[in-house]
Amino acid sequence: MRAFFQSVLGLAFGGFFLWLALRMVGSDELLQAVSVVQLHWIGVALCIFAVDMALRVKRWQFLLSDTVKLSNGQVAKALIIGYMVNNLLPARLGEIYRADFVKRHYGGSRSSVLGTIVVERLLDGFAVVLSLSLGLLVLYVSRGIDSPVLTTLAIVAALGCTAAFGAVFWFHKLNWLFRQIPWSWLTSRLEDFSLALQALKMPGFHYPIILTGLIYMLEALVLWAALTAAGIDVGLAGVLIVLGTAVLSTLLPTAPGYVGSLQIAYIFALAPFGYEAPQAFIAATISQVFLAGSLIVTGLLIMFYMNVKRLAVRHVS
């Protein structure tokens, strides 16, 4: 019931944001923005995006190492399929599906795997807040432009990340409370989840931190190439602001593929640089169709291959 409510809420928000974005975009201006799209820059973005995903695989593999030992290929399958589900279904259900996928195919505890995903997303959260804050600082210093809306967003996001970090860091202190729960199955799951969160304190945790920095450098390059494909040139400040705003917009309840909310995020993020809504709309759509779309296609192909392989094994046996 909760998932159904989140899905309905996401579709409602997504529909509203898409309606709002379309109200800002005239058909003639939209066609003009489409006409200047440079496909070769989309190809560049996709190539960088592939390297970005490879680093994400290595980061999650490290976080999983105390929970379940997986090969690069196994981690890649779970990660890409989880991201695919995130883009196809509302309410970020892909994170739960990813944990379930690992349990069903490779073993381990769903709760433990979900704990590693929480740590992974916490690292992403700090990187995104840092990107947005740095972008706003560069914009103010270089151009003297201040955006109260985006600054407020950065402050709220920073406070949220700090609170989340505190909750994750001290979650294990509640283990005594979990043991008072009369249902042993729930106690064991909460303790598994708590143990996985301790990845924050594991030796070598600087490794996923370094990987997160590299990942977001590549994310910035991917976004720069995608913006260039749409004929948008906003420099370092603009790329960081769009990156931070776009990623934070995905935390809202929204429609599949972040339709609507991502368009609005791009429109607000690019407004301080003088770009009109049609160009921002097209830039967001490029990210959805080509970047998110590549994850969806790859995820579907992986699932198709795994199903065919399983059927072949059953047929032989």
Short mmCIF file of C-alpha atoms in Angstrom, two decimals:
data_model
loop_
_atom_site.label_atom_id
_atom_site.label_comp_id
_atom_site.label_asym_id
_atom_site.label_seq_id
_atom_site.Cartn_x
_atom_site.Cartn_y
_atom_site.Cartn_z
CA MET A 1 0.00 0.00 0.00
CA ARG A 2 2.83 2.39 0.85
CA ALA A 3 4.56 1.70 -2.49
CA PHE A 4 1.25 2.27 -4.28
CA PHE A 5 0.76 5.59 -2.49
CA GLN A 6 4.32 6.67 -3.35
CA SER A 7 3.76 5.71 -6.98
CA VAL A 8 0.54 7.70 -7.23
CA LEU A 9 2.17 10.67 -5.49
CA GLY A 10 5.16 10.44 -7.83
CA LEU A 11 2.99 10.36 -10.92
CA ALA A 12 1.00 13.34 -9.64
CA PHE A 13 4.14 15.38 -8.92
CA GLY A 14 5.71 14.38 -12.23
CA GLY A 15 2.58 15.30 -14.15
CA PHE A 16 2.38 18.66 -12.40
CA PHE A 17 6.05 19.49 -13.03
CA LEU A 18 5.78 18.43 -16.67
CA TRP A 19 2.69 20.61 -17.11
CA LEU A 20 4.51 23.50 -15.45
CA ALA A 21 7.58 23.04 -17.66
CA LEU A 22 5.50 22.84 -20.84
CA ARG A 23 3.72 26.07 -19.91
CA MET A 24 7.13 27.79 -19.99
CA VAL A 25 8.00 26.37 -23.41
CA GLY A 26 6.53 27.49 -26.72
CA SER A 27 6.36 24.98 -29.57
CA ASP A 28 8.34 27.19 -31.97
CA GLU A 29 11.09 27.82 -29.41
CA LEU A 30 11.20 24.12 -28.57
CA LEU A 31 11.66 23.16 -32.22
CA GLN A 32 14.40 25.76 -32.54
CA ALA A 33 16.18 24.30 -29.49
CA VAL A 34 15.92 20.79 -30.98
CA SER A 35 17.38 21.97 -34.30
CA VAL A 36 20.71 22.98 -32.71
CA VAL A 37 21.31 19.67 -30.91
CA GLN A 38 24.72 18.21 -31.81
CA LEU A 39 24.59 14.42 -31.75
CA HIS A 40 28.35 13.89 -31.62
CA TRP A 41 28.46 15.55 -28.20
CA ILE A 42 25.84 13.09 -27.01
CA GLY A 43 28.22 10.34 -28.10
CA VAL A 44 30.98 11.95 -26.04
CA ALA A 45 28.67 12.10 -23.02
CA LEU A 46 27.81 8.41 -23.38
CA CYS A 47 31.48 7.38 -23.54
CA ILE A 48 32.31 9.31 -20.36
CA PHE A 49 29.15 7.95 -18.74
CA ALA A 50 30.38 4.39 -19.32
CA VAL A 51 33.59 5.13 -17.38
CA ASP A 52 31.51 6.81 -14.67
CA MET A 53 29.42 3.65 -14.28
CA ALA A 54 32.56 1.49 -14.11
CA LEU A 55 33.80 3.53 -11.14
CA ARG A 56 30.38 3.22 -9.48
CA VAL A 57 30.68 -0.54 -9.83
CA LYS A 58 34.09 -0.53 -8.10
CA ARG A 59 32.81 1.70 -5.30
CA TRP A 60 29.80 -0.47 -4.52
CA GLN A 61 31.92 -3.62 -4.77
CA PHE A 62 34.13 -2.23 -1.98
CA LEU A 63 31.13 -1.33 0.19
CA LEU A 64 29.72 -4.82 -0.34
CA SER A 65 32.99 -6.57 0.50
CA ASP A 66 32.10 -7.23 4.16
CA THR A 67 28.59 -8.37 3.22
CA VAL A 68 28.96 -10.53 0.11
CA LYS A 69 31.93 -11.08 -2.20
CA LEU A 70 30.95 -10.35 -5.80
CA SER A 71 32.85 -10.07 -9.06
CA ASN A 72 32.90 -6.90 -11.14
CA GLY A 73 30.36 -8.43 -13.51
CA GLN A 74 27.96 -9.44 -10.74
CA VAL A 75 28.10 -5.99 -9.14
CA ALA A 76 27.61 -4.33 -12.54
CA LYS A 77 24.51 -6.41 -13.27
CA ALA A 78 22.90 -5.58 -9.93
CA LEU A 79 23.83 -1.90 -10.11
CA ILE A 80 22.63 -1.32 -13.67
CA ILE A 81 19.38 -3.22 -13.13
CA GLY A 82 18.76 -1.22 -9.95
CA TYR A 83 19.34 2.04 -11.80
CA MET A 84 17.07 0.80 -14.59
CA VAL A 85 14.25 0.18 -12.12
CA ASN A 86 14.83 3.63 -10.60
CA ASN A 87 14.23 5.15 -14.02
CA LEU A 88 11.22 2.99 -14.89
CA LEU A 89 9.37 3.13 -11.58
CA PRO A 90 8.64 6.07 -9.27
CA ALA A 91 9.68 6.44 -5.62
CA ARG A 92 13.27 5.18 -6.18
CA LEU A 93 12.13 1.58 -5.89
CA GLY A 94 15.28 0.54 -7.72
CA GLU A 95 17.30 0.69 -4.49
CA ILE A 96 15.08 -1.93 -2.86
CA TYR A 97 15.03 -3.99 -6.06
CA ARG A 98 18.84 -3.87 -6.20
CA ALA A 99 19.13 -5.32 -2.68
CA ASP A 100 16.58 -8.00 -3.52
CA PHE A 101 18.39 -8.84 -6.78
CA VAL A 102 21.67 -9.46 -4.94
CA LYS A 103 19.92 -11.66 -2.37
CA ARG A 104 18.12 -13.76 -4.99
CA HIS A 105 21.04 -14.22 -7.36
CA TYR A 106 24.18 -14.09 -5.21
CA GLY A 107 23.14 -14.61 -1.60
CA GLY A 108 23.73 -12.36 1.38
CA SER A 109 21.20 -10.47 3.45
CA ARG A 110 18.82 -7.98 1.84
CA SER A 111 19.11 -5.75 4.90
CA SER A 112 22.91 -5.76 4.76
CA VAL A 113 22.96 -4.99 1.03
CA LEU A 114 20.43 -2.20 1.56
CA GLY A 115 22.72 -0.78 4.25
CA THR A 116 25.59 -0.54 1.75
CA ILE A 117 23.26 1.25 -0.67
CA VAL A 118 22.41 3.79 2.04
CA VAL A 119 26.13 4.45 2.58
CA GLU A 120 26.63 4.74 -1.19
CA ARG A 121 23.80 7.26 -1.46
CA LEU A 122 25.13 9.21 1.51
CA LEU A 123 28.46 9.63 -0.30
CA ASP A 124 26.53 10.76 -3.38
CA GLY A 125 24.57 13.22 -1.28
CA PHE A 126 27.65 14.97 0.09
CA ALA A 127 29.21 15.10 -3.40
CA VAL A 128 26.05 16.66 -4.84
CA VAL A 129 25.77 19.26 -2.07
CA LEU A 130 29.45 20.14 -2.51
CA SER A 131 28.96 20.48 -6.27
CA LEU A 132 25.97 22.79 -5.91
CA SER A 133 27.60 24.89 -3.18
CA LEU A 134 30.86 25.25 -5.11
CA GLY A 135 28.96 26.17 -8.27
CA LEU A 136 26.99 28.88 -6.46
CA LEU A 137 30.19 30.24 -4.90
CA VAL A 138 31.97 30.41 -8.27
CA LEU A 139 28.91 32.07 -9.82
CA TYR A 140 28.81 34.73 -7.10
CA VAL A 141 32.57 35.42 -7.15
CA SER A 142 32.93 35.47 -10.94
CA ARG A 143 29.68 37.20 -11.95
CA GLY A 144 28.26 38.67 -8.76
CA ILE A 145 25.05 36.70 -9.30
CA ASP A 146 23.19 35.33 -6.30
CA SER A 147 20.29 32.86 -6.58
CA PRO A 148 18.26 32.81 -3.34
CA VAL A 149 16.23 29.76 -4.43
CA LEU A 150 19.27 27.64 -5.28
CA THR A 151 21.18 28.86 -2.22
CA THR A 152 18.27 27.82 -0.01
CA LEU A 153 18.21 24.45 -1.76
CA ALA A 154 21.93 23.98 -1.06
CA ILE A 155 21.52 24.87 2.63
CA VAL A 156 18.55 22.54 3.12
CA ALA A 157 20.37 19.73 1.29
CA ALA A 158 23.51 20.25 3.39
CA LEU A 159 21.50 20.09 6.61
CA GLY A 160 19.71 16.97 5.37
CA CYS A 161 22.99 15.24 4.48
CA THR A 162 24.49 16.13 7.85
CA ALA A 163 21.45 14.76 9.68
CA ALA A 164 21.52 11.59 7.55
CA PHE A 165 25.23 11.10 8.24
CA GLY A 166 24.64 11.43 11.97
CA ALA A 167 21.77 8.93 11.85
CA VAL A 168 23.84 6.42 9.86
CA PHE A 169 26.97 6.88 11.99
CA TRP A 170 25.15 6.34 15.28
CA PHE A 171 22.52 3.82 14.12
CA HIS A 172 24.40 0.92 15.73
CA LYS A 173 23.74 2.49 19.14
CA LEU A 174 20.15 1.28 18.75
CA ASN A 175 21.12 -2.40 18.65
CA TRP A 176 20.11 -2.79 22.30
CA LEU A 177 16.64 -1.55 21.37
CA PHE A 178 16.38 -3.94 18.42
CA ARG A 179 17.03 -6.87 20.77
CA GLN A 180 13.90 -5.96 22.74
CA ILE A 181 11.71 -6.53 19.69
CA PRO A 182 9.73 -9.76 20.13
CA TRP A 183 10.03 -10.78 16.47
CA SER A 184 13.45 -12.35 15.92
CA TRP A 185 13.24 -12.04 12.13
CA LEU A 186 12.87 -8.25 12.43
CA THR A 187 15.66 -8.01 15.01
CA SER A 188 18.09 -9.89 12.77
CA ARG A 189 17.27 -7.72 9.77
CA LEU A 190 17.75 -4.49 11.70
CA GLU A 191 21.06 -5.74 13.10
CA ASP A 192 22.22 -6.75 9.60
CA PHE A 193 21.27 -3.31 8.33
CA SER A 194 23.07 -1.65 11.24
CA LEU A 195 26.21 -3.72 10.65
CA ALA A 196 26.31 -2.76 6.97
CA LEU A 197 26.11 0.92 7.90
CA GLN A 198 29.38 0.50 9.77
CA ALA A 199 31.09 0.56 6.38
CA LEU A 200 31.62 4.21 7.27
CA LYS A 201 34.16 3.04 9.86
CA MET A 202 35.78 0.20 7.94
CA PRO A 203 39.52 0.35 7.15
CA GLY A 204 40.20 1.81 3.75
CA PHE A 205 36.99 3.88 3.65
CA HIS A 206 39.04 6.60 1.99
CA TYR A 207 38.88 4.42 -1.14
CA PRO A 208 35.12 4.90 -1.81
CA ILE A 209 35.51 8.56 -0.87
CA ILE A 210 38.20 9.01 -3.53
CA LEU A 211 36.09 7.06 -6.02
CA THR A 212 33.12 9.31 -5.26
CA GLY A 213 35.23 12.36 -6.06
CA LEU A 214 36.31 10.82 -9.37
CA ILE A 215 32.73 9.77 -10.14
CA TYR A 216 31.44 13.30 -9.75
CA MET A 217 34.26 14.76 -11.81
CA LEU A 218 33.10 12.42 -14.56
CA GLU A 219 29.45 13.31 -13.87
CA ALA A 220 30.38 16.96 -14.42
CA LEU A 221 32.09 16.07 -17.71
CA VAL A 222 29.07 14.02 -18.81
CA LEU A 223 26.77 16.93 -18.04
CA TRP A 224 29.09 19.41 -19.77
CA ALA A 225 28.98 17.28 -22.94
CA ALA A 226 25.18 16.93 -22.73
CA LEU A 227 24.75 20.69 -22.23
CA THR A 228 27.12 21.38 -25.12
CA ALA A 229 25.01 19.05 -27.27
CA ALA A 230 22.03 21.32 -26.52
CA GLY A 231 24.02 24.44 -27.41
CA ILE A 232 24.46 25.53 -23.79
CA ASP A 233 27.75 26.93 -22.47
CA VAL A 234 27.69 27.86 -18.78
CA GLY A 235 31.24 27.16 -17.64
CA LEU A 236 32.26 25.32 -14.49
CA ALA A 237 29.82 27.13 -12.20
CA GLY A 238 26.85 26.32 -14.41
CA VAL A 239 27.77 22.67 -14.80
CA LEU A 240 28.12 22.22 -11.03
CA ILE A 241 24.85 24.05 -10.33
CA VAL A 242 22.90 22.03 -12.88
CA LEU A 243 24.48 18.82 -11.59
CA GLY A 244 23.56 19.53 -7.98
CA THR A 245 20.06 20.80 -8.74
CA ALA A 246 19.24 17.94 -11.13
CA VAL A 247 20.35 15.20 -8.74
CA LEU A 248 18.54 16.75 -5.78
CA SER A 249 15.36 16.97 -7.88
CA THR A 250 15.35 13.17 -8.16
CA LEU A 251 14.73 12.96 -4.41
CA LEU A 252 11.24 14.36 -4.91
CA PRO A 253 8.31 12.00 -5.44
CA THR A 254 8.18 12.00 -9.22
CA ALA A 255 7.12 10.13 -12.32
CA PRO A 256 9.18 7.38 -14.00
CA GLY A 257 12.35 8.71 -15.60
CA TYR A 258 12.05 11.85 -13.43
CA VAL A 259 9.86 13.29 -16.19
CA GLY A 260 8.78 16.80 -15.34
CA SER A 261 10.86 17.31 -12.20
CA LEU A 262 14.14 17.11 -14.13
CA GLN A 263 12.91 19.62 -16.71
CA ILE A 264 11.95 22.07 -13.97
CA ALA A 265 15.32 21.55 -12.24
CA TYR A 266 17.22 22.39 -15.44
CA ILE A 267 15.03 25.44 -16.09
CA PHE A 268 15.71 26.86 -12.61
CA ALA A 269 19.42 25.97 -12.65
CA LEU A 270 20.08 27.53 -16.07
CA ALA A 271 17.99 30.68 -15.51
CA PRO A 272 20.84 32.62 -13.78
CA PHE A 273 22.93 32.12 -16.94
CA GLY A 274 20.33 33.67 -19.23
CA TYR A 275 19.14 30.49 -20.93
CA GLU A 276 15.46 30.24 -21.78
CA ALA A 277 13.18 27.39 -20.78
CA PRO A 278 13.15 25.65 -24.21
CA GLN A 279 16.93 25.06 -24.20
CA ALA A 280 16.85 23.88 -20.59
CA PHE A 281 13.93 21.58 -21.42
CA ILE A 282 15.85 19.99 -24.30
CA ALA A 283 19.03 19.60 -22.21
CA ALA A 284 17.09 17.74 -19.51
CA THR A 285 15.39 15.57 -22.12
CA ILE A 286 18.77 14.66 -23.65
CA SER A 287 19.88 13.37 -20.24
CA GLN A 288 16.70 11.36 -19.86
CA VAL A 289 16.57 9.87 -23.35
CA PHE A 290 20.25 9.10 -23.91
CA LEU A 291 21.85 8.70 -20.46
CA ALA A 292 18.97 7.23 -18.48
CA GLY A 293 17.79 5.52 -21.65
CA SER A 294 21.14 3.76 -22.06
CA LEU A 295 20.82 2.37 -18.53
CA ILE A 296 17.30 1.15 -19.24
CA VAL A 297 18.30 -0.57 -22.48
CA THR A 298 21.40 -2.14 -20.88
CA GLY A 299 19.43 -3.29 -17.85
CA LEU A 300 16.74 -4.89 -20.01
CA LEU A 301 19.37 -6.67 -22.10
CA ILE A 302 21.05 -8.02 -18.95
CA MET A 303 17.73 -9.31 -17.62
CA PHE A 304 16.89 -10.87 -20.99
CA TYR A 305 20.29 -12.60 -21.12
CA MET A 306 19.96 -13.91 -17.56
CA ASN A 307 16.47 -15.25 -18.22
CA VAL A 308 17.54 -16.95 -21.45
CA LYS A 309 20.53 -18.49 -19.68
CA ARG A 310 18.35 -19.76 -16.83
CA LEU A 311 15.84 -21.29 -19.25
CA ALA A 312 18.68 -22.96 -21.17
CA VAL A 313 20.03 -24.52 -17.97
CA ARG A 314 16.58 -25.80 -17.04
CA HIS A 315 16.12 -27.26 -20.51
CA VAL A 316 19.45 -29.11 -20.33
CA SER A 317 18.73 -30.46 -16.86
#
